[in-house]
CSV table of C-alpha atoms in Angstrom, one decimal:
chain,number,residue,atom,x,y,z
A,8,UNK,CA,0.1,0.1,0.0
A,9,UNK,CA,1.2,3.5,-0.6
A,10,UNK,CA,-0.1,7.1,0.7
A,11,UNK,CA,-2.1,8.8,-1.7
A,12,UNK,CA,-4.0,12.4,-1.4
A,13,UNK,CA,-5.2,13.3,1.8
A,14,UNK,CA,-3.5,10.2,3.5
A,15,UNK,CA,-6.0,7.7,1.8
A,16,UNK,CA,-4.3,4.3,1.1
A,17,UNK,CA,-3.9,3.4,-2.4
A,18,UNK,CA,-3.1,-0.3,-3.8
A,19,UNK,CA,-0.2,-0.4,-6.1
A,20,UNK,CA,0.0,-3.5,-8.1
A,21,UNK,CA,3.0,-5.5,-7.8
A,22,UNK,CA,4.9,-6.8,-10.9
A,23,UNK,CA,3.7,-10.1,-11.8
A,24,UNK,CA,5.5,-13.1,-13.4
A,25,UNK,CA,4.2,-15.6,-15.7
A,26,UNK,CA,6.1,-18.8,-16.5
A,27,UNK,CA,6.2,-19.5,-20.4
A,28,UNK,CA,5.7,-23.1,-21.4
A,29,UNK,CA,4.1,-24.8,-24.4
A,30,UNK,CA,0.7,-24.5,-22.8
A,31,UNK,CA,0.7,-20.9,-22.9
A,32,UNK,CA,3.3,-19.7,-25.3
A,33,UNK,CA,3.7,-20.1,-29.4
A,34,UNK,CA,6.9,-19.4,-30.8
A,35,UNK,CA,6.6,-19.0,-34.6
A,36,UNK,CA,9.3,-19.1,-37.2
A,37,UNK,CA,8.8,-17.4,-40.8
A,38,UNK,CA,11.4,-18.0,-43.5
A,39,UNK,CA,11.4,-17.0,-47.0
A,40,UNK,CA,13.4,-18.5,-49.6
A,41,UNK,CA,13.9,-18.5,-53.3
A,42,UNK,CA,11.9,-21.7,-53.6
A,43,UNK,CA,9.1,-21.3,-50.6
A,44,UNK,CA,8.0,-19.5,-47.6
A,45,UNK,CA,8.2,-21.5,-44.4
A,46,UNK,CA,5.8,-20.7,-41.5
A,47,UNK,CA,6.3,-23.2,-38.4
A,48,UNK,CA,6.6,-23.2,-34.6
A,49,UNK,CA,8.5,-24.6,-31.9
A,50,UNK,CA,7.2,-27.3,-29.6
A,51,UNK,CA,9.9,-26.7,-26.8
A,52,UNK,CA,9.7,-23.1,-25.4
A,53,UNK,CA,10.1,-22.1,-21.9
A,54,UNK,CA,11.0,-18.7,-20.0
A,55,UNK,CA,9.6,-16.0,-17.9
A,56,UNK,CA,7.4,-13.1,-18.7
A,57,UNK,CA,7.5,-10.2,-15.9
A,58,UNK,CA,4.9,-7.5,-16.3
A,59,UNK,CA,3.9,-4.4,-14.5
A,60,UNK,CA,0.2,-3.2,-15.5
A,61,UNK,CA,0.7,0.0,-13.6
A,62,UNK,CA,3.7,1.0,-15.7
A,63,UNK,CA,2.6,-0.8,-18.8
A,64,UNK,CA,5.8,-2.5,-19.0
A,65,UNK,CA,7.3,-6.0,-19.3
A,66,UNK,CA,10.5,-8.0,-19.7
A,67,UNK,CA,10.4,-11.5,-21.6
A,68,UNK,CA,13.0,-14.1,-21.5
A,69,UNK,CA,12.1,-16.9,-23.8
A,70,UNK,CA,14.1,-20.0,-24.9
A,71,UNK,CA,13.1,-22.5,-28.1
A,72,UNK,CA,14.6,-25.8,-28.5
A,73,UNK,CA,15.6,-25.7,-32.0
A,74,UNK,CA,15.2,-29.5,-32.4
A,75,UNK,CA,11.4,-29.2,-31.5
A,76,UNK,CA,10.6,-27.1,-34.8
A,77,UNK,CA,7.2,-28.5,-36.4
A,78,UNK,CA,7.7,-28.4,-40.1
A,79,UNK,CA,5.0,-30.1,-42.5
A,80,UNK,CA,7.5,-32.3,-44.0
A,81,UNK,CA,10.6,-34.5,-42.5
A,82,UNK,CA,12.7,-33.5,-45.5
A,83,UNK,CA,12.0,-29.7,-45.0
A,84,UNK,CA,12.7,-30.3,-41.0
A,85,UNK,CA,15.8,-32.0,-41.9
A,86,UNK,CA,16.9,-29.1,-44.2
A,87,UNK,CA,16.0,-26.2,-41.6
A,88,UNK,CA,17.7,-28.2,-38.6
A,89,UNK,CA,20.8,-28.7,-40.8
A,90,UNK,CA,24.1,-26.4,-41.0
A,91,UNK,CA,22.4,-24.7,-43.8
A,92,UNK,CA,19.9,-23.1,-41.8
A,93,UNK,CA,19.3,-23.6,-38.1
A,94,UNK,CA,22.4,-25.8,-37.3
A,95,UNK,CA,20.7,-27.4,-34.6
A,96,UNK,CA,23.8,-29.7,-33.6
A,97,UNK,CA,26.1,-26.8,-33.0
A,98,UNK,CA,23.0,-24.4,-31.8
A,99,UNK,CA,20.3,-26.3,-30.0
A,100,UNK,CA,18.5,-23.4,-28.7
A,101,UNK,CA,17.4,-20.0,-29.9
A,102,UNK,CA,16.8,-17.1,-27.2
A,103,UNK,CA,14.7,-14.0,-27.4
A,104,UNK,CA,14.9,-11.1,-24.7
A,105,UNK,CA,13.0,-8.1,-24.8
A,106,UNK,CA,11.3,-5.2,-23.2
A,107,UNK,CA,7.9,-4.0,-23.5
A,108,UNK,CA,7.9,-0.2,-24.7
A,109,UNK,CA,4.5,1.4,-24.1
A,110,UNK,CA,3.3,4.5,-26.5
A,111,UNK,CA,0.1,6.6,-26.9
A,112,UNK,CA,-1.5,6.0,-30.2
A,113,UNK,CA,-4.6,7.9,-30.7
A,114,UNK,CA,-5.1,8.1,-26.9
A,115,UNK,CA,-4.5,4.7,-26.4
A,116,UNK,CA,-1.7,2.8,-24.8
A,117,UNK,CA,0.0,0.4,-27.4
A,118,UNK,CA,3.3,-1.6,-26.6
A,119,UNK,CA,5.9,-2.7,-28.8
A,120,UNK,CA,8.3,-5.7,-27.8
A,121,UNK,CA,11.9,-4.6,-28.6
A,122,UNK,CA,14.9,-7.0,-27.8
A,123,UNK,CA,17.5,-9.3,-29.1
A,124,UNK,CA,17.0,-12.7,-30.8
A,125,UNK,CA,20.0,-15.0,-30.8
A,126,UNK,CA,20.0,-17.8,-33.3
A,127,UNK,CA,23.1,-19.6,-34.6
A,128,UNK,CA,25.1,-18.0,-31.6
A,129,UNK,CA,24.6,-14.6,-33.1
A,130,UNK,CA,22.0,-11.7,-31.5
A,131,UNK,CA,19.9,-9.2,-33.6
A,132,UNK,CA,17.8,-6.5,-32.8
A,133,UNK,CA,14.1,-7.5,-33.0
A,134,UNK,CA,10.8,-5.6,-32.9
A,135,UNK,CA,7.6,-7.1,-32.5
């Protein structure tokens, strides 16, 4: 509790933590090549989302098991996991770490997730 105007007690919401798992989280992969577009997801995900509704902020730390990539065909999965693409033998996980950045658009709060996606051992800035 915090003190507000005229000594009234005001409830302050504490930051909340949500454990991310396959039951409540979906991590999708979109890849475009000269031959085809690939839209698939990872079955193995884990991490944490900490959020503060009062401040409209959050922090996410999500790990994806590269070998759990769900792809339509066994041949395509083999290509995707090979050293040509995701290289799951050398890099068995991908990781996303980011922060929510609230902004006002048309009088409403909108959040953008800004962070770093690390795949194949290399990190790159990413905005969602």
